[in-house]
């Protein structure tokens, strides 16, 4: 595969499964020049353990340990804990494999000693041999809640227990207003060598908006003044996986890549749109790059990451973009 190593730092905003696929390709190309800012709005406490589902998906995917058959969790998993818990009549709606469980137990122990989630995540990433810098969006707890046809649901109750069945009315990020971006996140966004910011094809409403809700992250992105490029999670009017398209319907947003560009608005300079949606190649105020954006194999991930980086590089030298940035 013909991919060139970059000079300078690239930041990617990332949720779980969909985002981690592109993050894998970005890491292949950029190695330690990649910083991932990962959603923690899905984090919750379960069975006394602190669980960070998107961070763990990123750690497992970037280290090649993700369970590709299940589409979540880690490979070579066993389920003794879950089976024993079920036998005891315990709560089993959120499945925790034995190996996965060890990660949550160790994270919980270290958080209780006062260590930050950023520090714990970075030591897990080092343990897994991950070259990229993996940063939680904040060390302060922020909880995504879904106002729905079944009332206000904590995120995992909506997503896992109710399998996204309730109709979404609005989405809120509890405690975001009083949260702070970590010093690691702010220093990555303020890095004078920063070349580009990529928004992975994660769910904009549930995975990227929580990151943007952290006070200081939006303004640091604007101040960075580097090209920001998103990859659309919508292909042919559908999400590849998960409830993005269903939520768009429920929020009255058209299921199109154009609507994704409009959702991010002036924050992004460009959107990568799937080749099958060539009719969406003109979006006012947003440059578009058509690419085969379905990532089935590792080669797909690396190729799409390469094309996305190349698009960002082109935008960096575009006079049109410079004029647009002046207006922000
Ligand atoms: P979650 O937190 O595990 O739900 O994962 P994310 O929010 O990171 O990603 C979910 C989104 O990824 C969905 O909207 C999918 O449409 C999108 N997605 C998953 N796989 C692909 C893919 O191969 N290509 C593109 N373009 N989007 C994808």
XYZ file of C-alpha atoms and ligand atoms in Angstrom:
356
model
C 0.000 0.000 0.000
C 1.380 3.386 -1.013
C 1.107 5.611 2.043
C 3.446 8.391 2.997
C 4.374 9.295 6.546
C 3.426 12.814 7.477
C 5.415 15.487 9.226
C 3.653 17.088 12.140
C 0.756 16.146 14.362
C -2.752 15.160 13.278
C -5.662 15.026 15.717
C -8.708 12.835 15.162
C -11.983 13.092 17.073
C -13.314 9.599 17.593
C -16.176 7.584 19.064
C -16.273 3.784 19.198
C -16.512 1.140 16.489
C -16.958 3.332 13.357
C -14.433 5.921 14.451
C -11.852 3.365 15.534
C -11.782 1.828 12.031
C -10.485 5.084 10.531
C -8.270 5.651 13.582
C -6.601 2.300 12.798
C -5.762 3.517 9.275
C -4.592 6.894 10.552
C -2.309 5.225 13.091
C -0.865 2.968 10.382
C 0.176 6.060 8.416
C 0.999 8.507 11.197
C 2.197 6.348 14.086
C 3.016 8.519 17.087
C 2.142 11.675 15.101
C -1.524 10.816 15.673
C -3.499 12.041 18.698
C -7.010 10.688 19.229
C -9.503 12.629 21.312
C -12.068 10.026 22.307
C -15.675 10.385 23.472
C -16.291 9.564 27.131
C -19.975 10.577 27.191
C -20.833 6.850 27.049
C -18.817 6.116 30.206
C -20.786 4.725 33.108
C -20.493 2.773 36.287
C -21.755 -0.808 36.180
C -21.396 -3.551 38.784
C -19.173 -1.147 40.703
C -16.788 -0.768 37.742
C -15.925 2.319 35.711
C -16.470 1.469 32.066
C -15.237 3.615 29.148
C -16.671 1.826 26.089
C -15.296 4.089 23.344
C -11.815 4.317 24.841
C -11.706 0.531 25.146
C -12.920 0.034 21.565
C -10.140 2.358 20.398
C -7.520 0.551 22.526
C -8.608 -2.883 21.286
C -8.891 -1.786 17.633
C -5.564 0.047 17.500
C -3.755 -2.856 19.142
C -5.380 -5.428 16.824
C -7.177 -7.036 19.784
C -10.749 -6.103 18.794
C -13.290 -8.896 18.440
C -14.249 -8.611 14.766
C -16.918 -11.328 14.936
C -18.857 -9.648 17.733
C -18.093 -6.122 16.482
C -17.351 -5.061 20.101
C -15.158 -6.212 22.980
C -11.874 -8.037 22.606
C -10.809 -11.200 20.868
C -10.044 -14.551 22.564
C -12.676 -13.679 25.129
C -14.225 -16.082 27.651
C -17.477 -15.524 29.542
C -17.105 -17.298 32.904
C -17.857 -14.162 34.894
C -21.027 -13.390 32.908
C -22.296 -16.964 33.118
C -21.677 -17.095 36.855
C -23.336 -13.714 37.324
C -26.394 -14.897 35.365
C -26.568 -17.971 37.606
C -26.667 -15.669 40.617
C -29.525 -13.685 39.094
C -27.293 -10.613 38.553
C -27.582 -7.927 35.865
C -26.457 -9.277 32.500
C -27.805 -6.725 29.992
C -24.297 -5.251 29.579
C -21.963 -8.073 28.581
C -18.479 -8.090 30.072
C -16.010 -10.736 28.946
C -13.408 -12.018 31.406
C -10.415 -10.331 29.739
C -12.364 -7.093 29.240
C -13.385 -7.214 32.893
C -9.751 -7.063 33.979
C -9.344 -3.735 32.167
C -12.378 -2.248 33.923
C -11.289 -3.550 37.335
C -7.796 -2.084 36.932
C -9.131 1.259 35.618
C -11.547 1.462 38.554
C -8.823 0.693 41.091
C -6.512 3.356 39.676
C -9.259 5.991 39.433
C -9.976 5.361 43.134
C -6.357 6.158 43.977
C -6.864 9.569 42.344
C -5.087 8.866 39.034
C -6.704 10.615 36.050
C -8.476 8.783 33.239
C -5.962 10.373 30.827
C -3.013 8.915 32.707
C -4.613 5.460 33.048
C -5.589 5.426 29.344
C -2.104 6.377 28.267
C -0.559 3.613 30.351
C -3.051 1.058 28.946
C -2.208 2.276 25.423
C 1.506 1.807 26.130
C 0.814 -1.674 27.525
C -1.030 -2.586 24.307
C 1.858 -1.260 22.173
C -0.241 1.536 20.638
C 1.833 4.228 18.922
C -0.880 6.913 18.782
C -1.654 9.145 21.744
C -5.127 8.170 23.039
C -6.795 10.913 25.095
C -10.189 10.934 26.790
C -12.048 14.138 25.854
C -12.020 15.154 29.550
C -10.998 13.791 32.930
C -14.242 15.143 34.363
C -17.316 12.922 34.124
C -19.776 13.870 31.378
C -22.821 11.666 30.764
C -24.784 11.465 27.558
C -28.518 11.123 28.233
C -31.241 10.572 25.681
C -34.637 12.252 26.041
C -36.864 9.701 24.331
C -40.357 8.339 23.852
C -39.618 6.262 26.974
C -38.450 9.212 29.069
C -34.913 10.331 29.851
C -32.543 7.354 29.512
C -28.877 7.120 30.501
C -26.917 6.372 27.335
C -26.159 2.666 27.904
C -29.758 1.942 28.908
C -30.859 3.452 25.577
C -28.050 1.970 23.474
C -27.459 -1.500 24.894
C -30.420 -2.447 27.067
C -33.149 -0.923 24.835
C -31.127 -1.457 21.619
C -31.843 2.095 20.427
C -35.577 1.275 20.084
C -36.947 4.361 21.878
C -37.567 7.366 19.648
C -34.971 10.071 20.311
C -36.347 13.538 21.053
C -33.118 15.243 22.115
C -29.638 14.393 23.408
C -27.938 16.041 26.366
C -24.464 15.921 27.863
C -24.897 16.122 31.614
C -22.210 17.993 33.539
C -20.536 19.150 30.315
C -20.907 22.810 31.271
C -18.773 22.375 34.384
C -16.264 19.961 32.815
C -12.827 20.979 31.621
C -10.766 19.784 28.705
C -7.689 18.028 30.027
C -4.310 19.715 29.776
C -3.269 16.898 27.394
C -6.161 17.665 25.012
C -5.489 21.410 25.106
C -1.783 20.974 24.552
C -2.408 18.647 21.570
C -4.804 21.197 20.039
C -2.282 23.970 20.725
C 0.679 22.049 19.234
C 2.443 24.416 16.791
C 3.155 21.344 14.612
C -0.556 20.484 14.271
C -1.351 19.879 10.586
C -5.010 18.841 10.499
C -7.998 17.723 12.530
C -9.987 14.735 11.298
C -13.507 13.910 12.452
C -13.835 10.127 12.204
C -17.070 8.704 10.695
C -18.496 8.321 14.189
C -22.078 9.090 15.135
C -22.143 12.938 15.093
C -24.917 13.148 17.696
C -23.738 10.515 20.188
C -19.973 10.348 19.681
C -18.659 13.657 18.284
C -21.074 16.206 19.801
C -20.111 15.149 23.360
C -16.459 15.920 22.522
C -17.455 19.317 21.120
C -19.584 19.970 24.234
C -16.494 20.092 26.459
C -15.817 23.767 27.219
C -12.604 24.876 25.575
C -12.381 22.169 22.898
C -14.394 24.069 20.242
C -12.468 27.285 20.793
C -9.120 25.429 20.777
C -10.104 23.798 17.457
C -10.929 27.197 15.958
C -7.747 28.736 17.348
C -5.670 25.908 15.845
C -6.679 27.210 12.421
C -5.734 23.997 10.595
C -7.942 22.207 8.053
C -10.667 20.138 9.675
C -12.076 17.284 7.630
C -14.913 14.919 8.572
C -15.663 11.523 7.049
C -19.384 10.970 6.581
C -20.877 7.994 8.438
C -23.812 7.939 6.005
C -23.493 5.856 2.831
C -26.430 5.655 0.415
C -28.834 7.169 2.957
C -27.944 4.628 5.635
C -25.573 4.295 8.561
C -23.120 1.428 8.106
C -23.937 0.259 11.639
C -25.792 1.640 14.639
C -28.540 4.203 15.054
C -27.128 7.301 13.290
C -29.694 7.148 10.459
C -32.593 6.305 12.796
C -31.664 9.251 15.024
C -31.454 11.555 11.977
C -35.023 10.544 11.046
C -36.210 11.077 14.596
C -34.553 14.498 14.857
C -36.023 15.518 11.482
C -32.615 15.656 9.764
C -32.345 14.231 6.206
C -30.237 11.046 6.015
C -27.587 12.588 3.808
C -23.922 13.474 3.928
C -24.964 17.068 3.201
C -26.905 17.039 6.487
C -23.767 15.747 8.246
C -21.788 18.694 6.784
C -24.526 21.096 7.900
C -24.493 19.562 11.367
C -20.769 20.338 11.780
C -21.291 23.702 10.050
C -18.433 26.182 9.906
C -16.239 23.991 12.115
C -15.284 21.729 9.198
C -13.647 22.721 5.944
C -14.239 19.483 4.094
C -16.280 16.278 4.089
C -15.317 12.892 2.677
C -18.422 11.474 0.990
C -18.801 7.942 -0.349
C -18.375 7.484 -4.119
C -21.875 6.022 -4.311
C -23.228 9.415 -3.181
C -21.621 11.373 -6.029
C -24.847 13.415 -6.328
C -23.801 15.024 -3.026
C -20.486 16.285 -4.348
C -21.515 19.930 -4.051
C -22.206 21.225 -0.567
C -22.298 24.991 -0.016
C -19.446 26.194 2.201
C -17.819 22.754 2.465
C -15.314 21.130 0.137
C -16.171 17.528 -0.782
C -13.873 14.611 -1.601
C -15.454 11.471 -3.000
C -13.856 8.239 -1.749
C -14.773 4.580 -1.295
C -15.585 4.988 2.384
C -16.833 1.558 3.442
C -14.064 0.027 5.574
C -14.319 -3.763 5.461
C -10.631 -4.624 5.571
C -7.503 -3.137 7.120
C -6.444 -2.047 3.621
C -9.744 -0.126 3.276
C -9.030 1.641 6.574
C -5.500 2.603 5.542
C -6.559 3.723 2.059
C -9.415 5.893 3.379
C -7.155 7.371 6.058
C -4.572 8.210 3.370
C -7.160 9.873 1.122
C -8.597 11.837 4.049
C -5.140 13.115 5.034
C -4.364 14.004 1.430
C -7.664 15.952 1.223
C -6.772 17.856 4.418
C -3.322 18.657 2.997
C -4.897 20.032 -0.182
C -7.283 22.164 1.848
C -4.401 23.582 3.877
C -3.096 25.273 0.758
C -6.489 26.351 -0.600
C -6.944 30.161 -0.763
C -10.737 29.647 -0.492
C -10.264 27.971 2.889
C -8.056 30.773 4.177
C -10.793 33.295 3.324
C -13.436 31.146 5.017
C -11.318 30.837 8.211
C -10.980 34.635 8.420
C -14.754 34.776 8.927
C -14.809 32.407 11.947
P -20.025 3.622 18.408
O -19.638 4.664 19.443
O -19.471 2.258 18.685
O -21.470 3.655 18.035
O -19.249 4.034 17.097
P -19.029 5.405 16.363
O -19.917 6.491 16.855
O -17.567 5.682 16.336
O -19.422 4.997 14.889
C -20.732 4.758 14.478
C -20.860 5.262 13.052
O -19.796 4.715 12.267
C -22.148 4.874 12.363
O -22.858 6.035 12.049
C -21.691 4.171 11.082
O -22.422 4.591 9.942
C -20.250 4.617 10.950
N -19.432 3.615 10.284
C -19.181 2.348 10.713
N -18.391 1.710 9.809
C -18.169 2.592 8.806
C -17.453 2.517 7.565
O -16.850 1.498 7.224
N -17.456 3.636 6.787
C -18.111 4.791 7.141
N -18.065 5.835 6.308
N -18.817 4.881 8.284
C -18.837 3.801 9.105
